[in-house]
Short mmCIF file of C-alpha atoms in Angstrom, two decimals:
data_model
loop_
_atom_site.label_atom_id
_atom_site.label_comp_id
_atom_site.label_asym_id
_atom_site.label_seq_id
_atom_site.Cartn_x
_atom_site.Cartn_y
_atom_site.Cartn_z
CA MET V 12 -20.11 29.40 -1.23
CA LYS V 13 -22.21 32.14 -2.83
CA THR V 14 -20.87 34.47 -5.52
CA LEU V 15 -22.33 37.93 -6.01
CA LEU V 16 -21.68 40.06 -9.08
CA LEU V 17 -22.70 43.69 -8.64
CA ILE V 18 -23.03 45.25 -12.09
CA ARG V 19 -23.69 48.91 -12.75
CA HIS V 20 -25.81 49.60 -15.82
CA ALA V 21 -24.02 50.54 -19.04
CA LYS V 22 -23.59 54.14 -20.24
CA SER V 23 -26.95 55.78 -20.86
CA SER V 24 -28.11 58.49 -23.21
CA TRP V 25 -28.71 62.07 -22.15
CA THR V 26 -29.80 63.29 -25.61
CA ASP V 27 -33.31 64.10 -24.40
CA PRO V 28 -33.06 66.27 -21.26
CA ASP V 29 -36.84 66.10 -20.78
CA MET V 30 -36.89 62.30 -20.61
CA ASP V 31 -37.70 60.80 -17.25
CA ASP V 32 -34.57 59.32 -15.60
CA PHE V 33 -36.24 55.90 -15.30
CA ASP V 34 -36.74 55.72 -19.09
CA ARG V 35 -33.25 56.70 -20.27
CA PRO V 36 -31.92 54.21 -22.86
CA LEU V 37 -28.35 53.04 -23.39
CA ASN V 38 -26.14 55.07 -25.68
CA LYS V 39 -23.83 53.66 -28.38
CA ARG V 40 -20.93 53.14 -25.95
CA GLY V 41 -23.20 51.43 -23.43
CA LYS V 42 -24.47 49.02 -26.08
CA ALA V 43 -20.86 48.17 -27.00
CA ASN V 44 -19.55 47.84 -23.42
CA ALA V 45 -22.26 45.47 -22.15
CA PRO V 46 -21.42 42.47 -24.38
CA GLU V 47 -17.69 43.10 -23.89
CA MET V 48 -18.07 42.94 -20.10
CA ALA V 49 -20.27 39.84 -20.33
CA GLN V 50 -17.49 38.15 -22.31
CA ARG V 51 -14.95 39.13 -19.65
CA LEU V 52 -17.08 37.28 -17.08
CA ILE V 53 -17.22 34.22 -19.35
CA THR V 54 -13.41 34.33 -19.54
CA ARG V 55 -13.31 34.35 -15.73
CA GLY V 56 -15.77 31.45 -15.55
CA MET V 57 -18.22 33.73 -13.74
CA VAL V 58 -21.53 33.32 -15.54
CA PRO V 59 -24.44 33.93 -13.14
CA GLU V 60 -27.19 31.41 -12.57
CA LEU V 61 -29.66 34.17 -11.69
CA ILE V 62 -29.98 37.76 -12.91
CA ILE V 63 -31.81 40.40 -10.86
CA SER V 64 -32.16 43.92 -12.25
CA SER V 65 -33.49 47.33 -11.44
CA PRO V 66 -36.50 47.90 -13.70
CA ALA V 67 -35.07 51.19 -15.06
CA LYS V 68 -34.60 50.95 -18.81
CA ARG V 69 -30.80 51.37 -18.76
CA ALA V 70 -30.32 48.63 -16.15
CA ARG V 71 -32.85 46.29 -17.79
CA SER V 72 -31.23 46.79 -21.19
CA THR V 73 -27.75 46.10 -19.82
CA ALA V 74 -29.01 42.93 -18.14
CA LYS V 75 -30.68 41.76 -21.36
CA ILE V 76 -27.59 42.35 -23.49
CA MET V 77 -25.35 40.51 -21.03
CA ALA V 78 -27.90 37.72 -20.59
CA SER V 79 -27.85 37.18 -24.35
CA GLU V 80 -24.06 36.73 -24.24
CA TRP V 81 -24.48 34.14 -21.47
CA SER V 82 -27.34 32.29 -23.23
CA TYR V 83 -29.51 33.21 -20.26
CA PRO V 84 -33.22 33.56 -21.12
CA LYS V 85 -34.14 37.25 -21.07
CA GLN V 86 -37.63 36.46 -19.77
CA ALA V 87 -36.01 34.87 -16.68
CA ILE V 88 -34.44 38.17 -15.55
CA LEU V 89 -36.05 39.17 -12.27
CA LEU V 90 -36.96 42.84 -12.04
CA GLU V 91 -36.75 44.20 -8.51
CA GLU V 92 -38.43 47.61 -8.06
CA GLU V 93 -36.43 48.34 -4.92
CA LEU V 94 -33.12 48.37 -6.84
CA TYR V 95 -33.94 51.59 -8.70
CA LEU V 96 -31.68 54.26 -7.15
CA CYS V 97 -31.55 52.35 -3.86
CA TYR V 98 -29.32 52.67 -0.83
CA ALA V 99 -26.72 50.07 0.11
CA ALA V 100 -28.99 48.46 2.74
CA THR V 101 -31.61 47.65 0.09
CA PHE V 102 -29.19 45.28 -1.65
CA LEU V 103 -29.10 43.12 1.49
CA LYS V 104 -32.89 43.05 1.57
CA VAL V 105 -32.96 41.80 -2.03
CA ILE V 106 -30.14 39.28 -1.46
CA THR V 107 -31.82 37.61 1.53
CA LYS V 108 -34.79 36.70 -0.71
CA ILE V 109 -32.63 34.76 -3.22
CA ASP V 110 -33.30 31.02 -3.42
CA ASP V 111 -30.37 29.03 -2.03
CA ASP V 112 -30.33 26.83 -5.15
CA PHE V 113 -28.48 29.67 -6.91
CA GLY V 114 -24.75 29.81 -6.29
CA ALA V 115 -23.84 32.78 -8.51
CA VAL V 116 -26.08 35.83 -8.85
CA ALA V 117 -25.71 39.08 -10.81
CA ILE V 118 -27.49 42.22 -9.62
CA PHE V 119 -27.80 45.13 -12.05
CA ALA V 120 -28.29 48.50 -10.38
CA HIS V 121 -27.23 52.15 -10.09
CA ASN V 122 -24.89 54.52 -8.34
CA PRO V 123 -24.37 55.72 -5.68
CA GLY V 124 -25.91 52.65 -4.03
CA ILE V 125 -23.86 50.06 -5.92
CA THR V 126 -20.55 51.75 -5.00
CA ASP V 127 -21.63 52.18 -1.38
CA PHE V 128 -22.67 48.52 -1.15
CA ALA V 129 -19.44 47.26 -2.75
CA ASN V 130 -17.46 49.22 -0.16
CA TYR V 131 -19.67 47.87 2.63
CA LEU V 132 -18.91 44.28 1.58
CA THR V 133 -15.12 44.36 1.92
CA GLU V 134 -12.36 46.23 3.64
CA GLU V 135 -9.76 44.79 1.27
CA ILE V 136 -10.27 47.54 -1.30
CA ARG V 137 -12.04 50.87 -1.49
CA ILE V 138 -13.77 52.00 -4.65
CA ASP V 139 -14.38 55.69 -5.33
CA ASN V 140 -16.87 54.93 -8.09
CA VAL V 141 -18.18 51.86 -9.87
CA PRO V 142 -18.18 53.19 -13.44
CA THR V 143 -20.84 52.32 -15.99
CA THR V 144 -20.75 48.59 -16.83
CA GLY V 145 -18.37 48.09 -13.90
CA ILE V 146 -18.50 44.71 -12.17
CA PHE V 147 -17.62 44.02 -8.55
CA GLY V 148 -17.29 40.33 -7.66
CA ILE V 149 -17.33 38.91 -4.15
CA GLN V 150 -17.72 35.46 -2.67
CA ALA V 151 -19.37 34.67 0.67
CA ASP V 152 -18.60 31.59 2.75
CA THR V 153 -22.19 30.48 3.27
CA ASP V 154 -24.73 28.04 1.88
CA SER V 155 -27.63 30.46 2.38
CA TRP V 156 -28.26 33.90 0.92
CA LYS V 157 -30.08 34.74 4.15
CA ASP V 158 -26.69 34.58 5.91
CA PHE V 159 -24.82 36.56 3.26
CA ASP V 160 -24.42 39.72 5.32
CA LEU V 161 -22.69 38.04 8.27
CA ALA V 162 -20.71 35.49 6.24
CA LYS V 163 -16.95 35.81 5.77
CA LYS V 164 -16.36 37.35 2.35
CA LYS V 165 -13.56 37.21 -0.18
CA PHE V 166 -13.08 39.99 -2.74
CA LEU V 167 -12.76 38.44 -6.21
CA PHE V 168 -12.28 41.29 -8.68
CA PHE V 169 -13.30 44.74 -9.83
CA GLU V 170 -13.58 45.02 -13.61
CA TYR V 171 -14.73 47.85 -15.85
CA PRO V 172 -14.51 48.71 -19.57
CA ARG V 173 -11.52 51.04 -19.50
CA LYS V 174 -9.46 49.02 -17.02
CA ASP V 175 -5.99 48.11 -18.31
#
């Protein structure tokens, strides 16, 4: 079995309208939500063995904060250029390159791609929007990430900061 955690970056700052989108930092709420959501995954027993992130500052920062909560070495976070503002199909391209030694993987990325990909993965639920720091968990019945797309999948959960 392979477990995939799709995590949207935490809330980012818009205080500088001239700042390039790629360089936008997290705002105060984003910095508070990231460790909270990491702890929720610990409570679920869902700590990833591998973290892959978009290189955009807000995604990278979210991954680093959550990695710290999981005692995951920040320097081991893989930055994947293709995840910056990507389409749903790009996620599959990234997933097929994952080493099969990893059973649970977290991918930090952006909307609308992350919402589109979550909806592609299951028909059990439909998500209008993965909010900032939202986490979509799914499990695939396969031993190889290369077979993830065609494997039978089981929806695990959809968690986000303001969920009751």
